[in-house]
Amino acid sequence: MSQFLSGNEAAARGLYEAGVRVGSAYPGTPSTEIFENLYPYESIYHEWAPNEKVAAEVAYGASIAGVRAVTAMKHVGLNVAADPVFTAAYNGVGRGFVIISADDPSMHSSQNEQDNRHYARAAKLPMFEPSDSQDCLAMIREAYDVSERFDIPVLFRLTTRVSHSRSIVEEGEPLVLEPLAYKRDTKKYIASPANAMVHRAQLEEKMKDLAAYAETCPFNTIDERGHKVGVISSGGAMMIAREVFPEDTSFLKLGFTHPLPMKLIRKFAESVETLYVVEELDPYLEEQIRAAGIDCIGKAIVPSMYELNPALLREALTGRKPETAEVEASAVPRPPVLCPGCPHRGFFYTLSKRKNTIIAGDIGCYTLGGSPPLSALDSVVCMGGGFSVAMGMAKAFEQIGEDKTIFGVLGDSTFFHSGITGVVEILYNKGNVIPVVLDNSITSMTGQQDNPGTGYTLMGEIAEAVSIESVFRAVGYKKIFTVDPQDLKAMRQTIEDAVACREPRAIIVKRPCVLIKRIKRERARCAVDRDKCRSCKRCLSVGCPAVFFKDGRSTIDPNLCVGCTVCLQVCPFDAIFKEEQL
Amino acid sequence: MSSDVRTIVLAGVGGQGTILVSRVLTTALIDAGYDVKMSEIHGMAQRGGSVSTTVRYGKKVDAPLVGKGEADILVAFEQMEAVRHSSILKKDGIIVVNDYKIMPLPVASGAAEYPDNYIEALSKAFRVIAFNAGEAAMALGNARVMNIIMLGAMVEAFEMEQFDWDSALAKQVPPKFLDINRRAFEAGRALAGRKV
């Protein structure tokens, strides 16, 4: 049956058709919808793990035990999962094991734009690069066959535009696989130095076999249309190249890109007068093709930063700027903002007013606390980094005799992801840091996924909600302050109490995200008494999209306001009131 | 190179209902037998940021997205988003724009101004069809159907009346809202028809 699916939906369908039985992932744009679309398939146990490393280990364990397994993550997630992945490449698999990594060129929703194809070379993993949704489905099935045939995990590399673009897909029938009879195999699965010495050499042999497979892989295909110009490309860039190059251009589409089919590439190169290599991000193909002594035109003209599109590639080839009409007006930036009613607002507003304060932040909605007008963050590095970066800053300030109050800030999902090690670090190494968990009871930035603290699993079952407070206590923190950030007075008092506290202490800022659907809320909104408004603009300093100035006075958009009252609490003239009985 | 491919870009602010429009649109195109590709950006855009969706259709579509100077029509759900995305249009491109302003935070916080001349500036460069779709939706009794009014206007402006829009609406809209969405679609066509 044909369906109009996103790459992520097609990958989910592919996992089902490939007979996958266990999946473990951590949400991250643009990969999240792969696991969110596994719900129709009862044959696949699927879960959100606390982080990508755990997810990769769970999936790998399932593969060892004899079922096809998958893990999925965004590009930076593979940095977290790299440890087990590199060793799984040595040990090999039981049943097929596929690692899906979704890169984010142009950083639509990411902190960097690393090109994860390099991981395939570094870890010595076979790699597939689908170009559209049909590829996503079909290549997943092939990836499992490759994983089992060559006894090795497979890297499946997506990008934002492959994951989030829809195209027409032909669905197939699911495979039904008999479970393998499990047998202990110490030489294979125990990554001891002695075994690793053996695996190391075996891995090189596997790479040779995979290089031979690459030459005949059904996803490495030549489309011969002429002998003047030839293009080699892969992934999303392939579709852009097809769009831009003229009709008589020949193409070598590489769907399997590690190891490369160098014989096929050479044959193709010899069949054309001029060879282009069109890639998004790094010259991954180009460098290997050049190293094989094949001349080509690639990054000399094609940009190596940011997402590629047809206009950019056309400009690279012709040197001509795209033609459009000039509009004599410019748009004001429209940055993403904390939602109306976001519980993070009260916390960041309070800290934004505090002097001599350092705030190391983390990855999540609360990264937006660093944007104006709140501007209440000093750093954001990576998932779980909030506590440990704060620790380093604290030690540096101690060394140079700077007296500052230092907060490390992260969210509930980030706490479980990799914040807990920072909790231990701060206590063990006597850090003068106040760890703060902004617990909004959901993984919100990626679209409200459950996590170990929410009490639900990905498959919708009720689960034990892991208590953040209990974790702090178990580690040895003596005083845990819990506060509702929407009560600004209490928020301020709690911060000062925590600063004054001489024992190991932490703050849990607790209020659920306004976007959680299963939580019913009272309908409420605030409004401005424009006669009382004195135009002081204090209400604008909370950075709420519902509050703005009109004709010199404050106004609240009734369609956006949810009645959180943060603006009301900061108004010095009582000009904002909560409307009764909506 | 696929020269028969047409490209529509929908632009707005997170929460304005561009997703439903792109669903109805792609349903009608697929039912008519076209190859269709659609690309959207999620993630941080959800948080009140600028959002855009690209829909491309033809006998065979390769790239799911386009760059500067490549789209045939821009359907903007908000004035400033029309300006922001206007460079994606071909020289003779068409803009259907909702004559409506949503203040971005730099404007709301007083750090920047929302210019008053957007529609005028756009009209000097492109063929522009502008009307207040929000008011038209309110007149129909439901502010949320603004998005389907925009769809109707696009169909009229881009001469896409040959498709089975009624069936596409029926497939994508819950039954109890079908009637008002049908009326919104027709209202959009009429509004654009008057402006063309």
XYZ file of C-alpha atoms in Angstrom, chain A residues 4 22 28 30 145 161 188 260 273-274 374 377 387 395 512 533 543 551 574:
19
model
C 2.709 9.675 2.318
C 13.358 -4.351 20.885
C 16.188 14.435 20.115
C 15.179 15.462 14.290
C 20.451 -8.226 6.599
C 15.367 17.043 5.679
C 32.459 -13.079 21.334
C 32.823 2.901 -0.107
C 34.546 13.731 -18.532
C 33.890 15.814 -15.404
C 15.656 37.373 30.592
C 22.400 32.144 31.537
C 25.969 21.024 36.906
C 36.622 26.086 41.122
C 4.451 20.904 35.052
C -0.737 51.181 33.710
C 9.679 37.888 28.264
C -0.349 52.802 22.243
C -1.351 46.579 40.347
